[in-house]
C-alpha positions as CSV (number, residue, x, y, z in Angstrom):
1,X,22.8,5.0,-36.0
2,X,23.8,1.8,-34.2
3,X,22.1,1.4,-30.7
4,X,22.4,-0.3,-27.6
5,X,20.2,-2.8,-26.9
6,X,19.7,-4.3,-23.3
7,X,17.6,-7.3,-23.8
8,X,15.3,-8.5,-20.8
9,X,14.8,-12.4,-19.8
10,X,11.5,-12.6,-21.1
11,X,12.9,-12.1,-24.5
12,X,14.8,-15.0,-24.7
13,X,12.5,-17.3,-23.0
14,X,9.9,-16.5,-25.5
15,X,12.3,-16.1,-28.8
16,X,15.9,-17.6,-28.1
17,X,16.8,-16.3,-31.4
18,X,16.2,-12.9,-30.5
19,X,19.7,-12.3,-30.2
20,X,20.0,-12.3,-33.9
21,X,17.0,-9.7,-34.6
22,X,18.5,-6.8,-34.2
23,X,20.7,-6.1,-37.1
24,X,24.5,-4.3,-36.9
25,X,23.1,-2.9,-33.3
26,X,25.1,-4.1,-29.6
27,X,23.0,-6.6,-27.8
28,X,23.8,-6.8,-24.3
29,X,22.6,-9.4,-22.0
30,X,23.2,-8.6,-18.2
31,X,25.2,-11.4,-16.2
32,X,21.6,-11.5,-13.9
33,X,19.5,-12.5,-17.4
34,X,21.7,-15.3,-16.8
35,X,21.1,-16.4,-13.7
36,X,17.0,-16.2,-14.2
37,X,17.5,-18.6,-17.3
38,X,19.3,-21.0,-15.1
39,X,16.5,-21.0,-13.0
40,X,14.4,-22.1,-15.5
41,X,16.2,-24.5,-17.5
42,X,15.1,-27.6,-15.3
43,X,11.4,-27.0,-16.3
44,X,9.4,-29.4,-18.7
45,X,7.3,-26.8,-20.0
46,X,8.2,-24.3,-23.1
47,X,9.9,-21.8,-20.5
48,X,12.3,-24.6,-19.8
49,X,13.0,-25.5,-23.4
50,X,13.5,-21.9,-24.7
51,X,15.9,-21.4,-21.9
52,X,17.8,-25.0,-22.5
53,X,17.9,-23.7,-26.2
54,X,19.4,-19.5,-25.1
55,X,21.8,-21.8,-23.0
56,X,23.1,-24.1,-26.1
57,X,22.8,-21.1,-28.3
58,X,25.4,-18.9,-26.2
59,X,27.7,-22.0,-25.4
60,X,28.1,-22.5,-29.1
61,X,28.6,-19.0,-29.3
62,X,31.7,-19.0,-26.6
63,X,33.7,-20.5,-29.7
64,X,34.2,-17.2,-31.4
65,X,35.4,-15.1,-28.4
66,X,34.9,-14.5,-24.8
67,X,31.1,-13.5,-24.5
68,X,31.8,-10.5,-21.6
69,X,34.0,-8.9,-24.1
70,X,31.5,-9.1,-27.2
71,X,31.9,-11.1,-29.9
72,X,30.2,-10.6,-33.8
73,X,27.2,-11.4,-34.7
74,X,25.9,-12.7,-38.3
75,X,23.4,-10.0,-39.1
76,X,26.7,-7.6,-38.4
77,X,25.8,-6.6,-34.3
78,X,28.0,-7.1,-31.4
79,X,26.7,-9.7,-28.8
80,X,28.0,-9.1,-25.0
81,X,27.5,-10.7,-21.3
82,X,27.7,-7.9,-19.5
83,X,29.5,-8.0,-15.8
84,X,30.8,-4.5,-14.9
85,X,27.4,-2.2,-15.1
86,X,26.1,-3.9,-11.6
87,X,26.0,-0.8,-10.1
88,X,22.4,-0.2,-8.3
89,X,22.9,3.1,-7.2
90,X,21.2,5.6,-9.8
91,X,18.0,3.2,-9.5
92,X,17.7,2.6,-6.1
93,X,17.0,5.6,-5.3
94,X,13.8,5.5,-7.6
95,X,13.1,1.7,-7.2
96,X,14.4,0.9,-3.9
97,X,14.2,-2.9,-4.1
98,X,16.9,-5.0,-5.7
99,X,14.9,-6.7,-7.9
100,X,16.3,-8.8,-11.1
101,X,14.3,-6.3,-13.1
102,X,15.6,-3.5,-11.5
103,X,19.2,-4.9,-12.0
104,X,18.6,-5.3,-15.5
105,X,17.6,-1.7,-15.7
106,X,20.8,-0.5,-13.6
107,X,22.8,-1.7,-16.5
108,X,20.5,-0.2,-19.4
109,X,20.7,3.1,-16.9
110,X,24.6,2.9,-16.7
111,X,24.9,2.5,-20.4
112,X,23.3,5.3,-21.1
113,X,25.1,7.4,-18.4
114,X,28.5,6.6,-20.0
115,X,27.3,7.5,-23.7
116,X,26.3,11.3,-22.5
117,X,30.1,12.0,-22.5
118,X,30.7,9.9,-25.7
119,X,30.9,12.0,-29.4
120,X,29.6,8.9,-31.0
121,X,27.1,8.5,-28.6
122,X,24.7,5.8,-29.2
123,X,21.6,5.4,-28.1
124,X,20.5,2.8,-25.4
125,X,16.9,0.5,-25.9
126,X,15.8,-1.8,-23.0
127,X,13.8,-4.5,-24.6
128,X,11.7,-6.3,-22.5
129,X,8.1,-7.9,-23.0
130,X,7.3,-6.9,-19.4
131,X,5.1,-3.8,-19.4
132,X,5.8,-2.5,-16.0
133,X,9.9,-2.8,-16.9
134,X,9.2,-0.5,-19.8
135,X,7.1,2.2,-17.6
136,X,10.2,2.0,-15.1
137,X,12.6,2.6,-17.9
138,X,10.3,5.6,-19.1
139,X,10.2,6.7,-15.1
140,X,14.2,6.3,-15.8
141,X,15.1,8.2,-18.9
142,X,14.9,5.3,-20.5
143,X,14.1,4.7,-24.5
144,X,11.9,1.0,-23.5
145,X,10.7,-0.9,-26.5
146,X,8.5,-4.0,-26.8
147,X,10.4,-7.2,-28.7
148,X,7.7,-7.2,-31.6
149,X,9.6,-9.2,-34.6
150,X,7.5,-12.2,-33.2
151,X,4.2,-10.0,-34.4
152,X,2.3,-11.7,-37.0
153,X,-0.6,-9.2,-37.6
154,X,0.4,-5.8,-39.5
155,X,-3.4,-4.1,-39.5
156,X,-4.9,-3.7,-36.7
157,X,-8.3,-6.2,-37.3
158,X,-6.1,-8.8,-38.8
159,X,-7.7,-11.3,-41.3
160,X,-11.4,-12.5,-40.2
161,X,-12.1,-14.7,-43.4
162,X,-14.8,-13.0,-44.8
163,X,-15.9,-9.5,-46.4
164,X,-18.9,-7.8,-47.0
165,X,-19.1,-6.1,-50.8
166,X,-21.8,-3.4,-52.0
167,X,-22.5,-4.0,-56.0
168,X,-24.9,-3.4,-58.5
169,X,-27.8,-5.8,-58.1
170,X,-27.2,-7.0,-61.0
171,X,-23.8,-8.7,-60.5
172,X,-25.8,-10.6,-57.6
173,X,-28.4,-11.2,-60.8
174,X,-25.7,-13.1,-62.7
175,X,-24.7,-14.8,-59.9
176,X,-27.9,-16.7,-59.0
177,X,-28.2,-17.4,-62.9
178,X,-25.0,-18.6,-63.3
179,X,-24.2,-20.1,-59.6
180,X,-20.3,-18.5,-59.7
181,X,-18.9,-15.2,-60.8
182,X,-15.4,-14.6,-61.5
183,X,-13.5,-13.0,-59.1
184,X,-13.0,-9.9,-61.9
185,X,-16.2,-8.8,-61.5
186,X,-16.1,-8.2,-57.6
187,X,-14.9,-4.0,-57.0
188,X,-12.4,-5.0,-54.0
189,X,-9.3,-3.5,-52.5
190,X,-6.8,-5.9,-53.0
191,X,-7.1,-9.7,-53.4
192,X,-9.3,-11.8,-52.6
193,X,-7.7,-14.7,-50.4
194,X,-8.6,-18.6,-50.9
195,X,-11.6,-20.0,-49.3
196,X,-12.6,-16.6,-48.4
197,X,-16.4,-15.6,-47.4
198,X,-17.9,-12.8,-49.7
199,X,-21.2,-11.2,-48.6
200,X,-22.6,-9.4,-51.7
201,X,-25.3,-6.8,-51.0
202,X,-27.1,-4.6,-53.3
203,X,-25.6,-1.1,-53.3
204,X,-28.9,0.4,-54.3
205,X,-30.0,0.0,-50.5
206,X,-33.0,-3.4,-51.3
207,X,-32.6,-6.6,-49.4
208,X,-31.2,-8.5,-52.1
209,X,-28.2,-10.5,-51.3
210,X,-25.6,-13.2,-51.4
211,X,-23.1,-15.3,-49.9
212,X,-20.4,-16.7,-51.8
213,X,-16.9,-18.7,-51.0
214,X,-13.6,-18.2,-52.9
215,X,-12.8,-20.8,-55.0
216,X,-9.2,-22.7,-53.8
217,X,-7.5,-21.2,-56.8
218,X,-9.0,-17.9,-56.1
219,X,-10.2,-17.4,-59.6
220,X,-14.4,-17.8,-59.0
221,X,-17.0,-17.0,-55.9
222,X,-19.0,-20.0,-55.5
223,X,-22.0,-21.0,-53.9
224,X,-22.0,-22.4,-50.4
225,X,-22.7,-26.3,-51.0
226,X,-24.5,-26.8,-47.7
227,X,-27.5,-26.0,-46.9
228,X,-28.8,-25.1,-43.4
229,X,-29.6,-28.6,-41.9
230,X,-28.6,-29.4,-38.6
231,X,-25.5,-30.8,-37.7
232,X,-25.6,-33.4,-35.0
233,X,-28.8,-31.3,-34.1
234,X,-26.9,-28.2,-34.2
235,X,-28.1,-25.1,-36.6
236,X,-25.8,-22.5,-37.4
237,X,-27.4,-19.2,-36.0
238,X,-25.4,-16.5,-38.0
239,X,-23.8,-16.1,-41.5
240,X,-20.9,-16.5,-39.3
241,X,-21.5,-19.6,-38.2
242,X,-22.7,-21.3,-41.6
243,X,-19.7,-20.0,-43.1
244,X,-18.2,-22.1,-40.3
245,X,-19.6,-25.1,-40.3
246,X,-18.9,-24.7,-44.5
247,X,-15.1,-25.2,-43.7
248,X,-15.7,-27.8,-41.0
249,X,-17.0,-30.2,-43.1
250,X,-15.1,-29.3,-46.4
251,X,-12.9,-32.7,-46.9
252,X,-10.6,-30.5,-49.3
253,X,-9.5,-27.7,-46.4
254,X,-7.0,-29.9,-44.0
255,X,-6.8,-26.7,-42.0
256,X,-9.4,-24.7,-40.2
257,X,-9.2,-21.8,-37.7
258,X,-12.0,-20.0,-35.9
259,X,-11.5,-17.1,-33.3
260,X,-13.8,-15.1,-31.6
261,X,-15.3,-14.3,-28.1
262,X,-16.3,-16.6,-25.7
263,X,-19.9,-18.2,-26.2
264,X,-19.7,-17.5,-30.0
265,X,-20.2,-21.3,-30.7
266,X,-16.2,-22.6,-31.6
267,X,-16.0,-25.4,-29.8
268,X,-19.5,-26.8,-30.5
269,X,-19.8,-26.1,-34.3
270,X,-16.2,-28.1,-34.3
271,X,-17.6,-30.7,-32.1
272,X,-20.7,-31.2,-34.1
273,X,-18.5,-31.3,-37.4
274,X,-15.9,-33.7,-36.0
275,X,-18.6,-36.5,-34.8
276,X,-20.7,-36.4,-38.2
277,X,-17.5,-36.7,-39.8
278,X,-16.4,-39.3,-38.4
279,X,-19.2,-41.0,-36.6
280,X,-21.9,-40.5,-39.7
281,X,-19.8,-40.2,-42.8
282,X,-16.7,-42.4,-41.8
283,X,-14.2,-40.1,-43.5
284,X,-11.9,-40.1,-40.5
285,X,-11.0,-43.0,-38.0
286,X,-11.2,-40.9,-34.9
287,X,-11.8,-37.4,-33.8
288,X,-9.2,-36.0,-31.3
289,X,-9.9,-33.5,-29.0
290,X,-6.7,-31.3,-27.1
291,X,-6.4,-28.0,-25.3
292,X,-3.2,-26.7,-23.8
293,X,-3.0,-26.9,-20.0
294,X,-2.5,-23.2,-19.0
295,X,-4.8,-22.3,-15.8
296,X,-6.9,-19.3,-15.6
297,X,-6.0,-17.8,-12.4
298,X,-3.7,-19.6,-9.8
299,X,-3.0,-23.0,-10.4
300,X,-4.4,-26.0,-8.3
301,X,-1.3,-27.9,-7.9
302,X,-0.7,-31.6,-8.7
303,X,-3.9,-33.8,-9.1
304,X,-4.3,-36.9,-7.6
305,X,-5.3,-39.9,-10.1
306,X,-4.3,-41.8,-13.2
307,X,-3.9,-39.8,-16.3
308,X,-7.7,-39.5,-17.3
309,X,-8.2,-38.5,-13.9
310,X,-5.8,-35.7,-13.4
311,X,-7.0,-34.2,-17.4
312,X,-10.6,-34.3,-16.4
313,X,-10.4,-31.1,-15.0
314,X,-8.8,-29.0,-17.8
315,X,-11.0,-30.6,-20.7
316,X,-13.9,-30.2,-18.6
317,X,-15.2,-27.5,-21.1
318,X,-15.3,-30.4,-24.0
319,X,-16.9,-32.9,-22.2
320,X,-19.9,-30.1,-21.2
321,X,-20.2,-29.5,-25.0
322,X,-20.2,-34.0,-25.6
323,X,-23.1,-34.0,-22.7
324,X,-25.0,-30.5,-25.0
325,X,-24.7,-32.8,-28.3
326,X,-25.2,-36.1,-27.2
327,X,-27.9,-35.0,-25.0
328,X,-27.4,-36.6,-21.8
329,X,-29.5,-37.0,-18.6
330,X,-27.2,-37.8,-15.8
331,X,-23.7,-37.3,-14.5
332,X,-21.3,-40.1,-15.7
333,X,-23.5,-40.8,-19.2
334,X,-21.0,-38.8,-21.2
335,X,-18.1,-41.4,-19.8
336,X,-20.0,-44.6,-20.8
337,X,-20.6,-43.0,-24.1
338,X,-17.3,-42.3,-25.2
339,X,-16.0,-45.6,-24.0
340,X,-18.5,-47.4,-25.5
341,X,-17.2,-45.1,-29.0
342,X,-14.2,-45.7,-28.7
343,X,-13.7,-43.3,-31.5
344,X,-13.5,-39.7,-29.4
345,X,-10.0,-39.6,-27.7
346,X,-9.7,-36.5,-25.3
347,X,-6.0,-35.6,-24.9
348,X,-3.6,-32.5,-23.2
349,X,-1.2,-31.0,-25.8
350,X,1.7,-32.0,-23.4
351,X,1.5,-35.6,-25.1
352,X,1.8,-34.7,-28.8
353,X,5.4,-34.3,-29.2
354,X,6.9,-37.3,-31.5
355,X,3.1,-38.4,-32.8
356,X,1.8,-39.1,-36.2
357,X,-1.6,-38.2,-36.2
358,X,-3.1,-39.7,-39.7
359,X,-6.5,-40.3,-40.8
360,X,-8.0,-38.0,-38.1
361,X,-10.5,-35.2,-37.3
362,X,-8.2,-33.6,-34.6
363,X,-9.7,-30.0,-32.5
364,X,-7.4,-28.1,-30.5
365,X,-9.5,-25.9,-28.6
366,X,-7.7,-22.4,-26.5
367,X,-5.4,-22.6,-29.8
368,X,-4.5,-18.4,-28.2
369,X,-2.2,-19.8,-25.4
370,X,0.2,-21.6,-27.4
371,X,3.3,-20.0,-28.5
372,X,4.4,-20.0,-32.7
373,X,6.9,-22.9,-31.6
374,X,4.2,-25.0,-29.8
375,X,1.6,-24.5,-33.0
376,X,4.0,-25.4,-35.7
377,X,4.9,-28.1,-33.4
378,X,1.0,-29.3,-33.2
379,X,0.3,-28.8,-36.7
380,X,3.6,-30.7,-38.1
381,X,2.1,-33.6,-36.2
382,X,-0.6,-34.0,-38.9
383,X,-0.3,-37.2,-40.7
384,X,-2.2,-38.1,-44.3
385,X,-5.7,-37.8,-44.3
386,X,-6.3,-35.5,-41.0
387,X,-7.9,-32.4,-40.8
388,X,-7.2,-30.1,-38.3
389,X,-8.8,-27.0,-36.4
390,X,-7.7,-24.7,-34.4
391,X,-9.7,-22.7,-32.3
392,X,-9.5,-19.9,-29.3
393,X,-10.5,-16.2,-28.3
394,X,-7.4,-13.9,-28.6
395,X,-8.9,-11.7,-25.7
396,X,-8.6,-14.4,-23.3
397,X,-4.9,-15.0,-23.1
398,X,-3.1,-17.0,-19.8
399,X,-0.1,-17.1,-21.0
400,X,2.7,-15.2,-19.5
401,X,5.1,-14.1,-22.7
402,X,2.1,-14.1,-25.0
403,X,-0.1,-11.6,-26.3
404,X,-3.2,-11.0,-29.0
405,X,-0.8,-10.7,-31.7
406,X,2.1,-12.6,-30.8
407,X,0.2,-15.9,-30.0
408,X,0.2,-19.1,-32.1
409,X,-3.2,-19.0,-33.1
410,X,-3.5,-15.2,-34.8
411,X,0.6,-16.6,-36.2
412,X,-0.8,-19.7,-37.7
413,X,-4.5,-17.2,-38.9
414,X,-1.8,-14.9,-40.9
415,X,0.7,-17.3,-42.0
416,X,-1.8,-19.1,-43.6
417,X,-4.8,-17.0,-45.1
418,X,-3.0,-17.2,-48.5
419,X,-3.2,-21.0,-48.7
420,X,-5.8,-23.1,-50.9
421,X,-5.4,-25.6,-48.0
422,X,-6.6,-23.4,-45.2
423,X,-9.7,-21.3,-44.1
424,X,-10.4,-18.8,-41.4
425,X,-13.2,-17.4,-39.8
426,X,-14.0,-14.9,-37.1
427,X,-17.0,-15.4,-35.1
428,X,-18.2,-12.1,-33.2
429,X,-21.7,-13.1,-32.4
430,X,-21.7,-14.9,-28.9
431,X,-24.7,-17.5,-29.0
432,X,-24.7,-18.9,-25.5
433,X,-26.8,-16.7,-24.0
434,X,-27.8,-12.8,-23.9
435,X,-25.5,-12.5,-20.6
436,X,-22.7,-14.2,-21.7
437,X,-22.9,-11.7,-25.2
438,X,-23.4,-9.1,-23.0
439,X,-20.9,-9.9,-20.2
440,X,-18.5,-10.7,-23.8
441,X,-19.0,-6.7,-24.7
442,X,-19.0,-4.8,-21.5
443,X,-16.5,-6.4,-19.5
């Protein structure tokens, strides 16, 4: 049954193409979904440049017809600008404010009222990304539905790189004899991915064990070739974090990305790994370090100083983990130091559009507050030779339109877990401190 759909702003602003996910159904965009995009066209950020791109997209679009009498779509809908359903009266007296959201739910309201009398009724959808807009539709009558095509997870614990396996001890036996075992031998729902972590443990119920890696073609478990030595004085605590620090330093994996809660080790292990790599081995000419400038909280404003100046704040968290690894005594030491380098280049994510980025270890920390656009973005800035990681906590989300399935790190996690080139894994043990696990759990 074809269905109206009454898209909300925040749809468009994170997905201009929206308007083409919805199949042979109406869209409708009210006239005041508009007049919100115009207000936000003049900003630099990715708000502004999703609603430049709705703008072009719906100009282009005038060619076929006048928009506020609906023209067709590809997919086989009906696109409209909708002017005549302004009417506020059947929400105001529920939501008394005239609100743009409450506007855009007039219309959706009005829609539906008009269908009642209809014998081909249809049925009317407000989709909006805005929770509270969907719990007024519901208070309305409404049928309110979250824009999910943007989703990138379809279980709910999503891919976490690793797997725990219970077998008969001899299979772990052969292994230890033979230092692989093909992937055949392992009982396992489904397929095992590329550079995947196996944990084999004896079914029986002893304490004999293994841990073994997926082979790139994803024919063999392998050993793990490093051993537990320090890295730039840093020891992985957990399984989780040697398996870690195994794709860190793997030469062969250009791609890397780690999630987990706060105080689970990310940034450090990928710290440590960058600055052996390429202060100790001299595989890459310089290790990058970026994080997307989203505030926690209400934002500061403008900051006064040069560039370095006005960053220092936001990559704060980086330099803290520099000063852990490269042990220093006094404030300022870390600044001498990485001048002295040379090598370490600290950077916001607003400055990466246009680069090449070749022969580099490059670590993009708070990976979970950058939208799909803004990671493919990041990640087709990767010249020959670089290896990049990725990093964040999908819990701990400041972006407005963005949520723990819909960011660009858990996108980038599932769009890549089949790849030879790629590995993934989920931290969960916080090693910071017993009150930061704890404050990780309970709050």
């Amino acid at each position: 049954m074809e269905k109206i759909i009454v898209l909300d702003t925040n749809v468009l602003l994170h997905d201009p193409q929206a308007i083409f996910s919805f199949q042979y159904h109406k869209v409708v965009i009210p006239a005041v979904v508009l007049e919100e995009i115009d207000s936000k066209k003049r900003l630099a950020d990715e708000l502004g440049r999703n609603a430049r791109h709705i703008s072009r997209l719906l100009d282009s679009l005038r060619k076929q017809g006048h928009l506020h009498n609906g023209i067709a779509l590809p997919g086989g809908g009906i696109l409209k600008v909708e002017l005549n359903h302004r009417s506020f009266e059947r929400v105001q007296s529920l939501f008394s404010e005239i609100s743009n959201d409450n506007r855009i739910l007039a219309v959706a309201l009005n829609y539906q009222l008009e269908q009642k009398d209809k014998a081909d009724k249809r049925q009317v959808v407000i989709v909006s990304k805005d929770v509270l807009v969907r719990i007024k539709a519901d208070v309305l009558g409404l049928l309110a539905e979250d824009y999910l095509p943007d989703q990138s997870v379809i279980s709910s614990d999503g891919y976490t790189g690793y797997g725990t396996i219970y077998v008969h001890p001899s299979v772990i036996d052969e292994f230890y004899s033979n230092r692989f075992l093909p992937v055949a031998m392992i009982p396992v729902k489904g397929r095992l991915r590329p550079n995947e972590f196996v944990i084999l443990k004896d079914e029986i119920g002893t304490s004999k064990s293994a841990l073994l890696k997926v082979s790139q073609d994803g024919c063999r478990l392998e050993p793990l070739y490093l051993s537990n030595d320090p890295v730039w004085g840093i020891s992985a605590r957990s399984a989780q974090q040697r398996m870690a620090l195994e794709l860190l330093l793997n030469d062969d994996i250009p791609l890397v990305t780690l999630s987990g809660k706060a105080g689970t080790g990310k940034t450090l292990l990928a710290l440590a790994a960058g600055l052996m790599k390429v202060e100790d081995e001299h595989k890459y000419k310089k290790l990058l370090i970026a994080r997307p400038v989203v505030p926690m909280g209400k934002d500061i404003g403008y900051l006064p100083g040069e560039k370095e100046e006005k960053l220092r704040p936001w990559m704060q968290p980086i330099y803290d983990n520099l000063e852990f690894l490269f042990d220093t005594k006094k404030t300022g030491d870390i600044d001498k130091i990485l001048l002295g380098m040379g090598s370490i280049q600290v950077e916001a994510l607003t400055y990466i559009r246009g680069r090449s980025i070749p022969g580099q270890f490059i670590i993009i920390d708070e990976a979970q507050n950058l939208s799909r656009h803004e990671v493919k973005t990041i990640v087709s800035r990767v010249g020959e030779g670089s290896k990049i990681v990725l990093m964040g906590d999908t819990e701990q989300i400041d972006h407005p339109y963005l949520d723990a399935v819909s960011n660009g790190l858990t996108h980038i996690i599932e769009s890549f877990k089949q790849e030879s080139i790629s590995g993934h894994m989920s931290l969960e043990k916080g090693e910071r401190s017993r009150l930061a696990q704890l404050a990780a759990d309970l709050l």
